[in-house]
């Protein structure tokens, strides 16, 4: 590894860390606000907010590595062109092929890391998020109940209203409950309620104290009123093992065994993420070229446009593959080939050979 390799890798790595940190902070801060809103509304338990945020960070990291690397490369290489460092290196005999080698020394390990995140980390995080969200549908957490409003659980089969909460936040006060037991709807009014957990069975209960339960319709024979000191209301549990995870949350080896078009499309999408690192590395060298003391920001804006075009084409190709519009053997590979072709055209357009050929062509036309 030469001095040029170490210099370029060090600068790109520093820019990558800064870019990645900024992008992750922006996206995770927005997601954190959404999670807090869901927790405040009682849709999820406050205790799972940090877990969901950590899992989201794994997802975001895998998705952001390719564009962050692309923008970092353009920024560093564009800065070297702007400051005249590239001109000095080219005058010393260091050509574009030499820059590609330096870029690939960083791109290949980064692509391997992205592949691990894409094939293992991303589906694992998606599956964990799905299981937590599914569990939250059927698990009541007292801390997630908002006083003064109706809080529904288990898809509306259980509705709880509370006038207020105790100072420690563990007990509900002035509780109204509408539930369904043995096919019959009932209404429970209690002085207070708290949550209990049975370690042996894993069941959760809402224990209502000092209240009455009303069943049936007043005036009819089946109407009943029961007074109780304590009334345990068992919350239904969801058998998460029987729920089929969506394609994005399934393990890669499971998708290989499936062999369906959606499974193949998901595999190719996961493969496209590390492939994107290599494609962006090839595109960055010609796209970063600018005149000495030129503007680097225009190239970064072009990079943003190229990235969004690439990602949209990926999603279109994935959808076409799922619908059978594209053959399975073609899949999403054509997107990477198109982007590499565009990079080659940009490289050709910026090359000294093409500039010289155009100059000679104009001279012949003028003669």
Coordinates of C-alpha atoms in Angstrom, one line a residue:
X1 CA 0.0 0.0 0.0
X2 CA 1.5 3.3 -1.1
X3 CA 1.4 6.7 0.4
X4 CA -1.3 7.8 -2.1
X5 CA -3.4 4.8 -1.0
X6 CA -3.1 5.6 2.7
X7 CA -3.8 9.3 2.1
X8 CA -6.9 8.8 0.0
X9 CA -8.3 6.0 2.3
X10 CA -7.8 8.1 5.4
X11 CA -9.5 11.1 4.0
X12 CA -12.4 9.1 2.6
X13 CA -12.8 7.2 5.8
X14 CA -13.0 10.4 7.9
X15 CA -15.5 11.9 5.5
X16 CA -17.5 8.6 5.6
X17 CA -17.8 8.6 9.3
X18 CA -19.0 12.2 9.4
X19 CA -21.5 11.7 6.6
X20 CA -22.8 8.5 8.1
X21 CA -23.1 10.0 11.6
X22 CA -25.1 13.0 10.2
X23 CA -27.4 10.9 8.1
X24 CA -28.0 8.4 11.0
X25 CA -28.7 11.2 13.5
X26 CA -31.2 12.8 11.2
X27 CA -33.1 9.6 10.4
X28 CA -33.0 8.1 13.9
X29 CA -34.1 11.4 15.5
X30 CA -37.1 11.4 13.2
X31 CA -37.8 7.8 14.0
X32 CA -37.3 8.4 17.7
X33 CA -39.9 11.2 17.7
X34 CA -42.4 8.8 15.9
X35 CA -41.8 6.1 18.5
X36 CA -42.3 8.5 21.4
X37 CA -45.6 9.6 19.8
X38 CA -46.7 6.0 19.5
X39 CA -45.7 5.4 23.1
X40 CA -47.6 8.5 24.3
X41 CA -50.7 7.3 22.4
X42 CA -50.6 3.9 24.0
X43 CA -49.9 2.0 20.8
X44 CA -46.6 0.6 22.1
X45 CA -45.1 0.2 25.5
X46 CA -42.5 2.9 26.5
X47 CA -40.2 0.0 27.5
X48 CA -39.7 -1.1 23.9
X49 CA -38.9 2.3 22.5
X50 CA -35.1 2.0 22.9
X51 CA -35.1 -1.6 21.6
X52 CA -37.0 -0.5 18.4
X53 CA -34.6 2.5 18.0
X54 CA -31.6 0.2 18.3
X55 CA -33.0 -2.2 15.7
X56 CA -33.8 0.7 13.4
X57 CA -30.2 1.8 13.7
X58 CA -29.1 -1.6 12.3
X59 CA -31.4 -1.2 9.4
X60 CA -30.4 2.4 8.7
X61 CA -26.7 1.6 8.9
X62 CA -26.9 -1.1 6.2
X63 CA -29.0 1.1 3.9
X64 CA -26.9 4.3 4.4
X65 CA -23.4 2.9 3.9
X66 CA -23.5 2.9 0.0
X67 CA -24.8 6.5 -0.4
X68 CA -22.6 7.8 2.4
X69 CA -19.5 6.2 0.8
X70 CA -20.5 7.6 -2.6
X71 CA -20.9 11.2 -1.2
X72 CA -17.7 10.9 0.8
X73 CA -15.7 9.8 -2.3
X74 CA -17.1 12.6 -4.4
X75 CA -16.3 15.2 -1.7
X76 CA -12.7 14.0 -1.2
X77 CA -11.9 13.5 -4.8
X78 CA -13.7 16.7 -5.8
X79 CA -11.7 18.6 -3.2
X80 CA -8.4 17.2 -4.6
X81 CA -9.4 18.4 -8.1
X82 CA -10.4 21.8 -6.7
X83 CA -7.1 22.3 -4.8
X84 CA -5.0 21.2 -7.8
X85 CA -3.7 18.0 -6.1
X86 CA -5.1 15.8 -8.9
X87 CA -3.3 17.9 -11.5
X88 CA 0.0 17.5 -9.6
X89 CA -0.5 13.8 -9.2
X90 CA -1.3 13.3 -12.9
X91 CA 1.8 15.4 -13.8
X92 CA 3.8 12.9 -11.7
X93 CA 2.4 10.0 -13.7
X94 CA -0.5 9.0 -11.5
X95 CA -3.4 8.2 -13.8
X96 CA -7.1 7.5 -13.2
X97 CA -6.4 3.7 -13.0
X98 CA -4.3 4.4 -10.0
X99 CA -7.1 6.2 -8.3
X100 CA -9.5 3.3 -8.9
X101 CA -7.1 1.0 -7.1
X102 CA -7.0 3.3 -4.1
X103 CA -10.8 3.6 -4.1
X104 CA -11.3 -0.2 -4.4
X105 CA -8.9 -0.9 -1.5
X106 CA -11.6 0.8 0.7
X107 CA -14.7 -0.2 -1.4
X108 CA -14.2 -3.9 -1.3
X109 CA -14.0 -4.3 2.6
X110 CA -16.9 -1.9 2.9
X111 CA -18.9 -3.9 0.4
X112 CA -18.2 -7.1 2.5
X113 CA -19.4 -5.3 5.6
X114 CA -22.5 -4.1 3.8
X115 CA -23.2 -7.6 2.5
X116 CA -23.1 -9.0 6.1
X117 CA -25.5 -6.2 7.2
X118 CA -27.8 -6.8 4.2
X119 CA -27.9 -10.6 4.3
X120 CA -27.9 -11.1 8.1
X121 CA -28.4 -7.9 10.0
X122 CA -31.2 -6.4 8.0
X123 CA -33.6 -9.4 8.0
X124 CA -32.8 -10.1 11.7
X125 CA -33.6 -6.5 12.6
X126 CA -36.8 -6.6 10.5
X127 CA -37.9 -9.8 12.1
X128 CA -37.2 -8.5 15.6
X129 CA -39.1 -5.3 14.9
X130 CA -42.1 -7.3 13.6
X131 CA -42.2 -9.6 16.6
X132 CA -42.1 -6.6 19.0
X133 CA -44.9 -4.8 17.2
X134 CA -47.0 -8.0 17.0
X135 CA -46.5 -8.6 20.7
X136 CA -47.5 -5.0 21.4
X137 CA -50.9 -5.6 19.8
X138 CA -51.8 -8.1 22.5
X139 CA -49.7 -7.0 25.4
X140 CA -51.1 -4.3 27.7
X141 CA -48.6 -2.0 29.5
X142 CA -50.1 0.2 32.2
X143 CA -47.5 2.9 31.4
X144 CA -48.9 3.1 27.8
X145 CA -52.5 3.9 28.8
X146 CA -53.4 7.5 28.6
X147 CA -55.9 8.8 31.1
X148 CA -59.0 10.6 29.8
X149 CA -59.3 8.6 26.6
X150 CA -60.4 5.1 25.4
X151 CA -57.4 2.8 24.9
X152 CA -58.1 -0.2 22.7
X153 CA -56.2 -3.5 22.7
X154 CA -56.4 -6.8 20.9
X155 CA -57.9 -5.2 17.8
X156 CA -60.7 -3.5 19.7
X157 CA -61.8 -6.6 21.7
X158 CA -60.5 -4.9 24.9
X159 CA -61.2 -1.2 25.7
X160 CA -59.9 0.5 28.8
X161 CA -60.7 4.0 30.1
X162 CA -59.1 5.4 33.2
X163 CA -59.8 8.7 35.0
X164 CA -56.2 9.0 36.2
X165 CA -53.1 7.2 37.4
X166 CA -51.3 6.9 40.7
X167 CA -48.2 9.0 41.4
X168 CA -45.8 6.1 40.6
X169 CA -47.6 5.3 37.3
X170 CA -48.3 1.7 38.2
X171 CA -52.0 1.8 39.0
X172 CA -55.0 3.1 37.1
X173 CA -57.7 4.9 39.0
X174 CA -61.4 5.1 38.1
X175 CA -61.3 2.3 35.6
X176 CA -63.9 1.4 32.9
X177 CA -63.3 -1.8 30.9
X178 CA -65.3 -3.3 28.1
X179 CA -64.2 -6.8 27.2
X180 CA -65.6 -10.1 25.8
X181 CA -65.5 -13.3 27.8
X182 CA -66.9 -16.6 26.6
X183 CA -68.6 -15.0 23.6
X184 CA -70.4 -12.4 25.8
X185 CA -69.6 -8.7 26.1
X186 CA -69.2 -7.2 29.5
X187 CA -68.6 -3.9 31.2
X188 CA -66.4 -3.6 34.3
X189 CA -66.2 -0.6 36.6
X190 CA -63.5 -0.6 39.2
X191 CA -61.9 1.7 41.7
X192 CA -58.4 0.9 40.5
X193 CA -56.4 -1.6 38.4
X194 CA -52.8 -2.7 38.1
X195 CA -50.9 -5.2 35.9
X196 CA -49.6 -8.6 37.0
X197 CA -47.4 -11.2 35.2
X198 CA -47.5 -14.9 35.8
X199 CA -43.9 -16.2 35.5
X200 CA -45.0 -19.8 35.2
X201 CA -47.4 -19.5 32.3
X202 CA -46.1 -16.2 30.8
X203 CA -49.6 -14.7 30.9
X204 CA -50.3 -11.1 31.7
X205 CA -53.3 -10.0 33.7
X206 CA -55.0 -6.8 34.6
X207 CA -56.2 -6.9 38.2
X208 CA -59.2 -4.8 38.9
X209 CA -60.0 -3.9 42.5
X210 CA -63.3 -3.0 44.2
X211 CA -65.8 -2.9 41.3
X212 CA -68.7 -4.4 39.5
X213 CA -69.1 -6.4 36.3
X214 CA -72.2 -6.1 34.1
X215 CA -73.2 -8.7 31.5
X216 CA -76.1 -8.8 29.2
X217 CA -78.8 -6.2 28.6
X218 CA -80.8 -4.6 31.4
X219 CA -84.4 -6.0 31.7
X220 CA -83.5 -9.4 30.1
X221 CA -83.2 -12.7 31.7
X222 CA -79.5 -13.1 31.1
X223 CA -78.6 -9.7 32.6
X224 CA -76.2 -10.1 35.6
X225 CA -74.3 -7.9 37.9
X226 CA -71.4 -9.2 40.0
X227 CA -69.6 -7.3 42.7
X228 CA -65.9 -8.2 43.4
X229 CA -63.0 -7.3 45.5
X230 CA -60.5 -8.3 42.9
X231 CA -61.1 -9.4 39.3
X232 CA -58.3 -10.8 37.1
X233 CA -58.6 -10.1 33.4
X234 CA -56.2 -12.3 31.4
X235 CA -54.9 -10.7 28.3
X236 CA -54.7 -12.9 25.1
X237 CA -51.3 -13.8 23.9
X238 CA -50.2 -14.0 20.3
X239 CA -48.4 -17.1 19.1
X240 CA -45.6 -15.3 17.3
X241 CA -44.1 -18.6 16.1
X242 CA -47.1 -19.3 14.0
X243 CA -47.1 -15.9 12.2
X244 CA -45.4 -15.9 8.9
X245 CA -43.0 -13.0 8.6
X246 CA -43.0 -10.8 5.6
X247 CA -40.4 -11.3 2.9
X248 CA -38.1 -8.5 4.1
X249 CA -37.9 -10.1 7.6
X250 CA -37.2 -13.7 6.5
X251 CA -33.7 -15.2 6.8
X252 CA -31.7 -15.4 3.6
X253 CA -31.4 -19.2 3.6
X254 CA -35.2 -19.4 4.1
X255 CA -35.6 -17.3 0.9
X256 CA -33.2 -19.5 -1.0
X257 CA -35.4 -22.6 -0.1
X258 CA -38.6 -20.7 -1.0
X259 CA -37.7 -20.0 -4.6
X260 CA -40.8 -17.9 -5.3
X261 CA -40.5 -14.7 -7.3
X262 CA -40.9 -12.4 -4.2
X263 CA -38.2 -14.4 -2.4
X264 CA -35.9 -14.2 -5.4
X265 CA -36.6 -10.4 -5.7
X266 CA -35.7 -9.9 -2.0
X267 CA -32.5 -11.9 -2.4
X268 CA -31.5 -9.8 -5.4
X269 CA -32.3 -6.6 -3.5
X270 CA -30.1 -7.7 -0.6
X271 CA -27.4 -8.4 -3.0
X272 CA -27.8 -5.0 -4.7
X273 CA -26.9 -3.2 -1.5
X274 CA -23.2 -4.3 -1.4
X275 CA -23.1 -4.2 -5.2
X276 CA -24.2 -0.6 -4.9
X277 CA -21.0 0.2 -3.0
X278 CA -18.8 -1.1 -5.9
X279 CA -21.0 0.6 -8.5
X280 CA -20.8 3.9 -6.7
X281 CA -17.0 3.5 -6.3
X282 CA -16.7 3.2 -10.1
X283 CA -19.0 6.2 -10.7
X284 CA -17.3 8.5 -8.1
X285 CA -14.0 8.8 -9.9
X286 CA -15.3 10.3 -13.2
X287 CA -18.1 12.2 -11.5
X288 CA -15.7 13.9 -9.1
X289 CA -13.6 15.4 -11.9
X290 CA -13.8 19.2 -11.9
X291 CA -11.6 22.1 -12.8
X292 CA -9.0 23.5 -10.4
X293 CA -10.7 26.0 -8.0
X294 CA -14.0 24.7 -9.4
X295 CA -17.2 24.1 -7.4
X296 CA -17.5 20.8 -5.7
X297 CA -21.1 21.3 -4.6
X298 CA -22.5 20.8 -8.1
X299 CA -20.9 17.4 -8.3
X300 CA -22.4 16.4 -4.9
X301 CA -25.8 17.5 -6.1
X302 CA -25.3 15.4 -9.2
X303 CA -24.3 12.5 -6.9
X304 CA -27.6 12.9 -5.0
X305 CA -29.5 12.7 -8.3
X306 CA -27.5 9.6 -9.4
X307 CA -28.2 7.9 -6.1
X308 CA -32.0 8.5 -6.2
X309 CA -32.1 7.4 -9.9
X310 CA -30.2 4.2 -8.9
X311 CA -32.4 3.4 -5.9
X312 CA -35.7 4.1 -7.9
X313 CA -34.5 1.8 -10.7
X314 CA -33.7 -0.8 -8.1
X315 CA -37.2 -0.7 -6.6
X316 CA -38.8 -0.7 -10.1
X317 CA -36.7 -3.7 -11.1
X318 CA -37.6 -5.5 -7.9
X319 CA -41.3 -4.8 -8.4
X320 CA -41.1 -5.9 -12.1
X321 CA -39.4 -9.1 -11.0
X322 CA -42.1 -9.8 -8.4
X323 CA -44.9 -9.3 -11.0
X324 CA -43.1 -11.5 -13.6
X325 CA -42.5 -8.6 -16.0
X326 CA -38.8 -9.3 -16.0
X327 CA -37.4 -12.9 -16.3
X328 CA -35.8 -14.3 -13.1
X329 CA -32.4 -14.7 -14.8
X330 CA -32.3 -10.9 -15.6
X331 CA -33.7 -9.8 -12.3
X332 CA -32.1 -6.5 -11.0
X333 CA -28.7 -6.9 -12.5
X334 CA -29.4 -4.6 -15.4
X335 CA -29.7 -1.6 -13.1
X336 CA -26.0 -2.0 -12.0
X337 CA -24.9 -2.5 -15.6
X338 CA -26.8 0.6 -16.7
X339 CA -25.2 2.7 -13.9
X340 CA -21.7 1.4 -14.8
X341 CA -22.4 2.2 -18.4
X342 CA -23.4 5.8 -17.4
X343 CA -20.2 6.0 -15.4
X344 CA -18.2 4.9 -18.5
X345 CA -19.8 7.5 -20.6
X346 CA -19.0 10.2 -18.0
X347 CA -15.4 9.0 -17.9
X348 CA -15.2 9.1 -21.7
X349 CA -16.7 12.5 -21.8
X350 CA -14.2 13.9 -19.3
X351 CA -11.2 12.1 -20.7
X352 CA -8.4 13.9 -22.3
X353 CA -8.6 11.6 -25.3
X354 CA -12.1 12.7 -26.1
X355 CA -11.3 16.3 -25.6
X356 CA -8.3 16.0 -28.0
X357 CA -10.5 14.2 -30.5
X358 CA -13.1 16.9 -30.4
X359 CA -10.5 19.6 -30.8
X360 CA -9.0 17.9 -33.9
X361 CA -12.5 17.3 -35.3
X362 CA -13.4 21.0 -34.9
X363 CA -10.1 22.0 -36.5
X364 CA -10.8 19.8 -39.5
X365 CA -14.3 21.2 -39.8
X366 CA -13.0 24.8 -39.6
X367 CA -10.4 24.0 -42.3

